[in-house]
């Protein structure tokens, strides 16, 4: 058996209708101002930023998105390969789980956009419920339990990754025999460093991404083909 870790970024979900962030047509390149709507300091300090952020989520594609062929290929690999698998994702869309990957096999580095959390009492509820409240006229819904500020249960810009989650990801990177990067520009640290950690600890590093990444020089294989065709073919080879 060969332990395989798959590290996924926004590029794996673009075929599900969710735009990436740093590609040529990425969200932050098209509308740099939108980044403030998901930056912790401005979000907490400015009610208008929060109102705009909730409106953005009303129109966002995440909750209605469906897994694509790449997500399904990973789920099929888990079911049929017989190899130990872990998925580490920068994505917050929940599409790996929706495709059928076991919850316990998916590590969400940046949290989940399908939930909201109170910044005061840490009570959690669903994003669907929060957006229903926005549609009903609450332009900045507060926590039902304590009245605190609600936010998406994701790691915003200006917030640190959960150290337990990051530590688990690092342990996986050190232990795995194959580390596949799928759809990540490997620009955001510390998450991007996992590719280097895996390579340093002897893993075969395979990068599947539309654009060059800083870790291409240390990769054993770099694939520039579309993820929807390249990843299923790669996983077939890794069986």
PDB file of C-alpha atoms in Angstrom:
ATOM      1  CA  UNK A   1       0.000   0.000   0.000  1.00  0.00           C
ATOM      2  CA  UNK A   2       1.113   3.543  -0.780  1.00  0.00           C
ATOM      3  CA  UNK A   3      -0.001   6.483   1.341  1.00  0.00           C
ATOM      4  CA  UNK A   4      -1.298   9.293  -0.862  1.00  0.00           C
ATOM      5  CA  UNK A   5      -2.102  12.854   0.220  1.00  0.00           C
ATOM      6  CA  UNK A   6      -3.955  15.180  -2.144  1.00  0.00           C
ATOM      7  CA  UNK A   7      -3.681  18.917  -1.515  1.00  0.00           C
ATOM      8  CA  UNK A   8      -6.400  20.847  -3.324  1.00  0.00           C
ATOM      9  CA  UNK A   9      -6.896  24.521  -4.058  1.00  0.00           C
ATOM     10  CA  UNK A  10      -9.429  26.709  -5.814  1.00  0.00           C
ATOM     11  CA  UNK A  11      -8.512  25.350  -9.243  1.00  0.00           C
ATOM     12  CA  UNK A  12     -10.183  22.014  -8.547  1.00  0.00           C
ATOM     13  CA  UNK A  13     -13.562  23.702  -8.033  1.00  0.00           C
ATOM     14  CA  UNK A  14     -13.672  26.052 -11.015  1.00  0.00           C
ATOM     15  CA  UNK A  15     -15.429  23.374 -13.096  1.00  0.00           C
ATOM     16  CA  UNK A  16     -18.151  23.441 -10.417  1.00  0.00           C
ATOM     17  CA  UNK A  17     -18.755  27.126 -11.125  1.00  0.00           C
ATOM     18  CA  UNK A  18     -16.717  28.481  -8.211  1.00  0.00           C
ATOM     19  CA  UNK A  19     -14.144  31.020  -9.452  1.00  0.00           C
ATOM     20  CA  UNK A  20     -10.553  30.851  -8.300  1.00  0.00           C
ATOM     21  CA  UNK A  21      -8.857  33.765  -6.583  1.00  0.00           C
ATOM     22  CA  UNK A  22      -5.397  34.321  -8.030  1.00  0.00           C
ATOM     23  CA  UNK A  23      -5.638  32.983 -11.584  1.00  0.00           C
ATOM     24  CA  UNK A  24      -5.755  35.248 -14.653  1.00  0.00           C
ATOM     25  CA  UNK A  25      -9.513  35.693 -14.183  1.00  0.00           C
ATOM     26  CA  UNK A  26      -9.443  35.256 -10.411  1.00  0.00           C
ATOM     27  CA  UNK A  27     -11.698  37.095  -7.983  1.00  0.00           C
ATOM     28  CA  UNK A  28      -8.948  39.207  -6.442  1.00  0.00           C
ATOM     29  CA  UNK A  29      -7.546  40.224  -9.843  1.00  0.00           C
ATOM     30  CA  UNK A  30     -10.961  41.178 -11.200  1.00  0.00           C
ATOM     31  CA  UNK A  31     -12.102  43.036  -8.068  1.00  0.00           C
ATOM     32  CA  UNK A  32      -9.273  43.759  -5.600  1.00  0.00           C
ATOM     33  CA  UNK A  33     -11.705  45.604  -3.332  1.00  0.00           C
ATOM     34  CA  UNK A  34     -13.663  42.408  -2.699  1.00  0.00           C
ATOM     35  CA  UNK A  35     -10.799  41.147  -0.554  1.00  0.00           C
ATOM     36  CA  UNK A  36     -11.823  43.591   2.203  1.00  0.00           C
ATOM     37  CA  UNK A  37     -15.154  41.785   2.525  1.00  0.00           C
ATOM     38  CA  UNK A  38     -13.308  38.694   3.757  1.00  0.00           C
ATOM     39  CA  UNK A  39     -10.603  40.431   5.807  1.00  0.00           C
ATOM     40  CA  UNK A  40     -11.086  40.030   9.543  1.00  0.00           C
ATOM     41  CA  UNK A  41     -10.194  43.531  10.781  1.00  0.00           C
ATOM     42  CA  UNK A  42     -12.454  45.523   8.431  1.00  0.00           C
ATOM     43  CA  UNK A  43     -15.221  42.919   8.772  1.00  0.00           C
ATOM     44  CA  UNK A  44     -15.282  43.208  12.562  1.00  0.00           C
ATOM     45  CA  UNK A  45     -14.938  46.997  12.641  1.00  0.00           C
ATOM     46  CA  UNK A  46     -17.309  48.116   9.896  1.00  0.00           C
ATOM     47  CA  UNK A  47     -21.016  47.169   9.760  1.00  0.00           C
ATOM     48  CA  UNK A  48     -21.149  48.265   6.116  1.00  0.00           C
ATOM     49  CA  UNK A  49     -18.399  45.774   5.232  1.00  0.00           C
ATOM     50  CA  UNK A  50     -20.423  43.061   6.965  1.00  0.00           C
ATOM     51  CA  UNK A  51     -23.602  44.016   5.112  1.00  0.00           C
ATOM     52  CA  UNK A  52     -21.741  43.909   1.787  1.00  0.00           C
ATOM     53  CA  UNK A  53     -20.143  40.599   2.733  1.00  0.00           C
ATOM     54  CA  UNK A  54     -23.528  39.005   3.453  1.00  0.00           C
ATOM     55  CA  UNK A  55     -24.928  40.337   0.159  1.00  0.00           C
ATOM     56  CA  UNK A  56     -21.924  38.871  -1.655  1.00  0.00           C
ATOM     57  CA  UNK A  57     -22.643  35.481  -0.090  1.00  0.00           C
ATOM     58  CA  UNK A  58     -26.297  35.681  -1.153  1.00  0.00           C
ATOM     59  CA  UNK A  59     -25.150  35.790  -4.761  1.00  0.00           C
ATOM     60  CA  UNK A  60     -22.224  33.407  -4.263  1.00  0.00           C
ATOM     61  CA  UNK A  61     -21.979  30.036  -6.008  1.00  0.00           C
ATOM     62  CA  UNK A  62     -20.766  27.858  -3.131  1.00  0.00           C
ATOM     63  CA  UNK A  63     -23.990  26.570  -1.578  1.00  0.00           C
ATOM     64  CA  UNK A  64     -25.474  25.603  -4.928  1.00  0.00           C
ATOM     65  CA  UNK A  65     -22.304  24.052  -6.347  1.00  0.00           C
ATOM     66  CA  UNK A  66     -22.037  20.359  -7.207  1.00  0.00           C
ATOM     67  CA  UNK A  67     -18.898  18.193  -7.219  1.00  0.00           C
ATOM     68  CA  UNK A  68     -17.201  17.837 -10.585  1.00  0.00           C
ATOM     69  CA  UNK A  69     -15.289  14.985 -12.199  1.00  0.00           C
ATOM     70  CA  UNK A  70     -12.095  15.748 -10.263  1.00  0.00           C
ATOM     71  CA  UNK A  71     -13.863  15.635  -6.885  1.00  0.00           C
ATOM     72  CA  UNK A  72     -15.572  12.400  -7.892  1.00  0.00           C
ATOM     73  CA  UNK A  73     -12.273  10.888  -9.042  1.00  0.00           C
ATOM     74  CA  UNK A  74     -10.782  11.439  -5.585  1.00  0.00           C
ATOM     75  CA  UNK A  75     -13.835   9.863  -3.943  1.00  0.00           C
ATOM     76  CA  UNK A  76     -13.588   6.877  -6.295  1.00  0.00           C
ATOM     77  CA  UNK A  77      -9.886   6.522  -5.515  1.00  0.00           C
ATOM     78  CA  UNK A  78     -10.655   6.366  -1.796  1.00  0.00           C
ATOM     79  CA  UNK A  79     -13.310   3.689  -2.357  1.00  0.00           C
ATOM     80  CA  UNK A  80     -11.411   1.448  -4.741  1.00  0.00           C
ATOM     81  CA  UNK A  81      -7.629   1.916  -4.582  1.00  0.00           C
ATOM     82  CA  UNK A  82      -6.926   0.201  -1.281  1.00  0.00           C
ATOM     83  CA  UNK A  83      -4.292   2.860  -0.544  1.00  0.00           C
ATOM     84  CA  UNK A  84      -4.454   5.103   2.535  1.00  0.00           C
ATOM     85  CA  UNK A  85      -5.679   8.547   1.449  1.00  0.00           C
ATOM     86  CA  UNK A  86      -5.894  11.969   3.057  1.00  0.00           C
ATOM     87  CA  UNK A  87      -7.260  15.108   1.421  1.00  0.00           C
ATOM     88  CA  UNK A  88      -5.954  18.466   2.606  1.00  0.00           C
ATOM     89  CA  UNK A  89      -7.892  21.334   1.081  1.00  0.00           C
ATOM     90  CA  UNK A  90      -7.591  25.094   0.994  1.00  0.00           C
ATOM     91  CA  UNK A  91     -11.166  25.202  -0.257  1.00  0.00           C
ATOM     92  CA  UNK A  92     -14.155  26.038   1.905  1.00  0.00           C
ATOM     93  CA  UNK A  93     -16.849  24.674  -0.423  1.00  0.00           C
ATOM     94  CA  UNK A  94     -17.340  21.183   1.066  1.00  0.00           C
ATOM     95  CA  UNK A  95     -17.320  19.561  -2.374  1.00  0.00           C
ATOM     96  CA  UNK A  96     -14.947  16.747  -1.431  1.00  0.00           C
ATOM     97  CA  UNK A  97     -17.416  15.529   1.174  1.00  0.00           C
ATOM     98  CA  UNK A  98     -20.334  16.104  -1.206  1.00  0.00           C
ATOM     99  CA  UNK A  99     -18.559  13.878  -3.750  1.00  0.00           C
ATOM    100  CA  UNK A 100     -18.347  11.083  -1.201  1.00  0.00           C
ATOM    101  CA  UNK A 101     -14.904  11.410   0.378  1.00  0.00           C
ATOM    102  CA  UNK A 102     -15.129  10.338   4.029  1.00  0.00           C
ATOM    103  CA  UNK A 103     -15.449  13.294   6.406  1.00  0.00           C
ATOM    104  CA  UNK A 104     -12.590  11.943   8.520  1.00  0.00           C
ATOM    105  CA  UNK A 105     -10.277  11.892   5.490  1.00  0.00           C
ATOM    106  CA  UNK A 106     -10.784  15.590   4.628  1.00  0.00           C
ATOM    107  CA  UNK A 107      -8.832  18.308   6.420  1.00  0.00           C
ATOM    108  CA  UNK A 108     -10.223  21.805   5.731  1.00  0.00           C
ATOM    109  CA  UNK A 109      -7.336  24.198   6.337  1.00  0.00           C
ATOM    110  CA  UNK A 110      -9.441  27.319   5.852  1.00  0.00           C
ATOM    111  CA  UNK A 111     -12.696  26.147   7.404  1.00  0.00           C
ATOM    112  CA  UNK A 112     -16.121  25.789   5.812  1.00  0.00           C
ATOM    113  CA  UNK A 113     -18.334  28.321   4.038  1.00  0.00           C
ATOM    114  CA  UNK A 114     -21.315  26.096   4.754  1.00  0.00           C
ATOM    115  CA  UNK A 115     -21.321  27.139   8.421  1.00  0.00           C
ATOM    116  CA  UNK A 116     -21.240  30.380  10.404  1.00  0.00           C
ATOM    117  CA  UNK A 117     -19.716  31.028  13.813  1.00  0.00           C
ATOM    118  CA  UNK A 118     -20.275  33.692  16.459  1.00  0.00           C
ATOM    119  CA  UNK A 119     -17.111  35.689  17.078  1.00  0.00           C
ATOM    120  CA  UNK A 120     -18.125  36.191  20.726  1.00  0.00           C
ATOM    121  CA  UNK A 121     -19.562  32.928  22.084  1.00  0.00           C
ATOM    122  CA  UNK A 122     -18.401  30.637  19.224  1.00  0.00           C
ATOM    123  CA  UNK A 123     -21.863  29.138  18.692  1.00  0.00           C
ATOM    124  CA  UNK A 124     -22.169  27.584  15.233  1.00  0.00           C
ATOM    125  CA  UNK A 125     -25.066  27.353  12.819  1.00  0.00           C
ATOM    126  CA  UNK A 126     -25.544  26.823   9.107  1.00  0.00           C
ATOM    127  CA  UNK A 127     -24.776  29.347   6.417  1.00  0.00           C
ATOM    128  CA  UNK A 128     -28.127  28.485   4.827  1.00  0.00           C
ATOM    129  CA  UNK A 129     -29.939  29.659   7.979  1.00  0.00           C
ATOM    130  CA  UNK A 130     -27.927  32.896   8.123  1.00  0.00           C
ATOM    131  CA  UNK A 131     -28.657  33.661   4.474  1.00  0.00           C
ATOM    132  CA  UNK A 132     -32.359  32.973   5.015  1.00  0.00           C
ATOM    133  CA  UNK A 133     -32.250  35.688   7.687  1.00  0.00           C
ATOM    134  CA  UNK A 134     -30.535  38.077   5.264  1.00  0.00           C
ATOM    135  CA  UNK A 135     -33.216  37.407   2.650  1.00  0.00           C
ATOM    136  CA  UNK A 136     -35.847  38.098   5.314  1.00  0.00           C
ATOM    137  CA  UNK A 137     -34.410  41.559   5.944  1.00  0.00           C
ATOM    138  CA  UNK A 138     -31.578  41.172   8.481  1.00  0.00           C
ATOM    139  CA  UNK A 139     -28.733  42.804   6.589  1.00  0.00           C
ATOM    140  CA  UNK A 140     -26.183  42.004   9.341  1.00  0.00           C
ATOM    141  CA  UNK A 141     -27.584  39.020  11.278  1.00  0.00           C
ATOM    142  CA  UNK A 142     -26.387  38.681  14.865  1.00  0.00           C
ATOM    143  CA  UNK A 143     -25.851  35.553  16.940  1.00  0.00           C
ATOM    144  CA  UNK A 144     -29.173  34.240  18.248  1.00  0.00           C
ATOM    145  CA  UNK A 145     -27.502  33.098  21.467  1.00  0.00           C
ATOM    146  CA  UNK A 146     -25.601  36.207  22.558  1.00  0.00           C
ATOM    147  CA  UNK A 147     -26.067  38.955  19.953  1.00  0.00           C
ATOM    148  CA  UNK A 148     -22.439  38.769  18.847  1.00  0.00           C
ATOM    149  CA  UNK A 149     -21.115  39.293  15.330  1.00  0.00           C
ATOM    150  CA  UNK A 150     -21.561  36.319  13.019  1.00  0.00           C
ATOM    151  CA  UNK A 151     -19.061  35.392  10.335  1.00  0.00           C
ATOM    152  CA  UNK A 152     -18.513  32.571   7.921  1.00  0.00           C
ATOM    153  CA  UNK A 153     -16.756  29.646   9.626  1.00  0.00           C
ATOM    154  CA  UNK A 154     -13.767  30.215   7.372  1.00  0.00           C
ATOM    155  CA  UNK A 155     -10.302  31.601   8.026  1.00  0.00           C
ATOM    156  CA  UNK A 156     -10.470  35.195   6.833  1.00  0.00           C
ATOM    157  CA  UNK A 157      -7.483  37.241   5.746  1.00  0.00           C
ATOM    158  CA  UNK A 158      -5.871  38.475   8.938  1.00  0.00           C
ATOM    159  CA  UNK A 159      -6.749  35.335  10.891  1.00  0.00           C
ATOM    160  CA  UNK A 160      -4.340  32.537  11.730  1.00  0.00           C
ATOM    161  CA  UNK A 161      -4.958  28.944  10.768  1.00  0.00           C
ATOM    162  CA  UNK A 162      -6.094  26.672  13.568  1.00  0.00           C
ATOM    163  CA  UNK A 163      -2.765  25.355  14.946  1.00  0.00           C
ATOM    164  CA  UNK A 164      -4.220  21.891  15.523  1.00  0.00           C
ATOM    165  CA  UNK A 165      -5.457  21.651  11.930  1.00  0.00           C
ATOM    166  CA  UNK A 166      -2.148  22.957  10.565  1.00  0.00           C
ATOM    167  CA  UNK A 167      -0.187  20.564  12.775  1.00  0.00           C
ATOM    168  CA  UNK A 168      -2.229  17.634  11.498  1.00  0.00           C
ATOM    169  CA  UNK A 169      -1.603  18.724   7.903  1.00  0.00           C
ATOM    170  CA  UNK A 170       2.134  18.925   8.542  1.00  0.00           C
ATOM    171  CA  UNK A 171       2.138  15.438  10.054  1.00  0.00           C
ATOM    172  CA  UNK A 172       0.373  14.093   6.960  1.00  0.00           C
ATOM    173  CA  UNK A 173       2.875  15.847   4.665  1.00  0.00           C
ATOM    174  CA  UNK A 174       5.798  14.329   6.561  1.00  0.00           C
ATOM    175  CA  UNK A 175       4.345  10.811   6.516  1.00  0.00           C
ATOM    176  CA  UNK A 176       2.909  10.481   3.018  1.00  0.00           C
ATOM    177  CA  UNK A 177       4.684   8.692   0.178  1.00  0.00           C
ATOM    178  CA  UNK A 178       2.962  10.632  -2.614  1.00  0.00           C
ATOM    179  CA  UNK A 179       1.858  14.271  -2.314  1.00  0.00           C
ATOM    180  CA  UNK A 180      -0.383  15.504  -5.124  1.00  0.00           C
ATOM    181  CA  UNK A 181      -1.116  19.219  -5.508  1.00  0.00           C
ATOM    182  CA  UNK A 182      -4.291  19.829  -7.523  1.00  0.00           C
ATOM    183  CA  UNK A 183      -5.412  23.326  -8.453  1.00  0.00           C
ATOM    184  CA  UNK A 184      -3.332  25.419  -6.072  1.00  0.00           C
ATOM    185  CA  UNK A 185      -0.947  28.232  -6.960  1.00  0.00           C
ATOM    186  CA  UNK A 186       0.946  27.416  -3.732  1.00  0.00           C
ATOM    187  CA  UNK A 187       1.162  31.120  -2.907  1.00  0.00           C
ATOM    188  CA  UNK A 188      -0.618  31.270   0.456  1.00  0.00           C
ATOM    189  CA  UNK A 189       1.535  30.419   3.449  1.00  0.00           C
ATOM    190  CA  UNK A 190       1.795  28.472   5.644  1.00  0.00           C
ATOM    191  CA  UNK A 191      -0.464  26.075   3.714  1.00  0.00           C
ATOM    192  CA  UNK A 192       1.706  26.182   0.590  1.00  0.00           C
ATOM    193  CA  UNK A 193       4.752  25.043   2.556  1.00  0.00           C
ATOM    194  CA  UNK A 194       3.184  21.592   2.913  1.00  0.00           C
ATOM    195  CA  UNK A 195       4.380  20.733  -0.599  1.00  0.00           C
ATOM    196  CA  UNK A 196       7.964  21.518   0.359  1.00  0.00           C
ATOM    197  CA  UNK A 197       7.663  19.633   3.640  1.00  0.00           C
ATOM    198  CA  UNK A 198       6.415  16.544   1.814  1.00  0.00           C
ATOM    199  CA  UNK A 199       9.279  16.707  -0.691  1.00  0.00           C
ATOM    200  CA  UNK A 200      11.860  17.209   2.064  1.00  0.00           C
ATOM    201  CA  UNK A 201      10.588  14.082   3.806  1.00  0.00           C
ATOM    202  CA  UNK A 202      10.913  11.930   0.721  1.00  0.00           C
ATOM    203  CA  UNK A 203       7.454  12.067  -0.826  1.00  0.00           C
ATOM    204  CA  UNK A 204       7.005  11.974  -4.567  1.00  0.00           C
ATOM    205  CA  UNK A 205       5.659  15.465  -5.325  1.00  0.00           C
ATOM    206  CA  UNK A 206       3.242  15.834  -8.250  1.00  0.00           C
ATOM    207  CA  UNK A 207       1.799  19.258  -9.112  1.00  0.00           C
ATOM    208  CA  UNK A 208      -1.288  19.570 -11.319  1.00  0.00           C
ATOM    209  CA  UNK A 209      -2.005  23.259 -11.882  1.00  0.00           C
ATOM    210  CA  UNK A 210      -2.729  25.607 -14.777  1.00  0.00           C
ATOM    211  CA  UNK A 211       0.040  28.038 -13.844  1.00  0.00           C
ATOM    212  CA  UNK A 212       3.578  27.694 -12.522  1.00  0.00           C
ATOM    213  CA  UNK A 213       4.038  27.442  -8.752  1.00  0.00           C
ATOM    214  CA  UNK A 214       7.045  28.239  -6.536  1.00  0.00           C
ATOM    215  CA  UNK A 215       7.433  24.517  -5.840  1.00  0.00           C
ATOM    216  CA  UNK A 216       7.645  23.342  -9.462  1.00  0.00           C
ATOM    217  CA  UNK A 217      11.477  23.130  -9.303  1.00  0.00           C
ATOM    218  CA  UNK A 218      11.359  20.525  -6.510  1.00  0.00           C
ATOM    219  CA  UNK A 219       8.441  18.540  -7.964  1.00  0.00           C
ATOM    220  CA  UNK A 220       8.954  15.083  -9.437  1.00  0.00           C
ATOM    221  CA  UNK A 221       6.217  15.739 -11.975  1.00  0.00           C
ATOM    222  CA  UNK A 222       4.404  18.891 -13.142  1.00  0.00           C
ATOM    223  CA  UNK A 223       1.189  18.594 -15.149  1.00  0.00           C
ATOM    224  CA  UNK A 224      -0.316  21.578 -16.976  1.00  0.00           C
ATOM    225  CA  UNK A 225      -3.371  19.819 -18.395  1.00  0.00           C
ATOM    226  CA  UNK A 226      -6.907  20.678 -17.182  1.00  0.00           C
ATOM    227  CA  UNK A 227      -7.556  19.153 -13.763  1.00  0.00           C
ATOM    228  CA  UNK A 228     -10.783  17.512 -14.932  1.00  0.00           C
ATOM    229  CA  UNK A 229      -8.800  15.257 -17.266  1.00  0.00           C
ATOM    230  CA  UNK A 230      -5.363  15.209 -15.640  1.00  0.00           C
ATOM    231  CA  UNK A 231      -6.345  14.279 -12.092  1.00  0.00           C
ATOM    232  CA  UNK A 232      -8.520  11.229 -12.908  1.00  0.00           C
ATOM    233  CA  UNK A 233      -5.751   9.947 -15.207  1.00  0.00           C
ATOM    234  CA  UNK A 234      -3.118  10.518 -12.532  1.00  0.00           C
ATOM    235  CA  UNK A 235      -5.147   8.730  -9.872  1.00  0.00           C
ATOM    236  CA  UNK A 236      -5.577   5.767 -12.208  1.00  0.00           C
ATOM    237  CA  UNK A 237      -1.773   5.572 -12.432  1.00  0.00           C
ATOM    238  CA  UNK A 238      -1.439   5.710  -8.644  1.00  0.00           C
ATOM    239  CA  UNK A 239      -3.689   2.712  -8.001  1.00  0.00           C
TER     240      UNK A 239
END
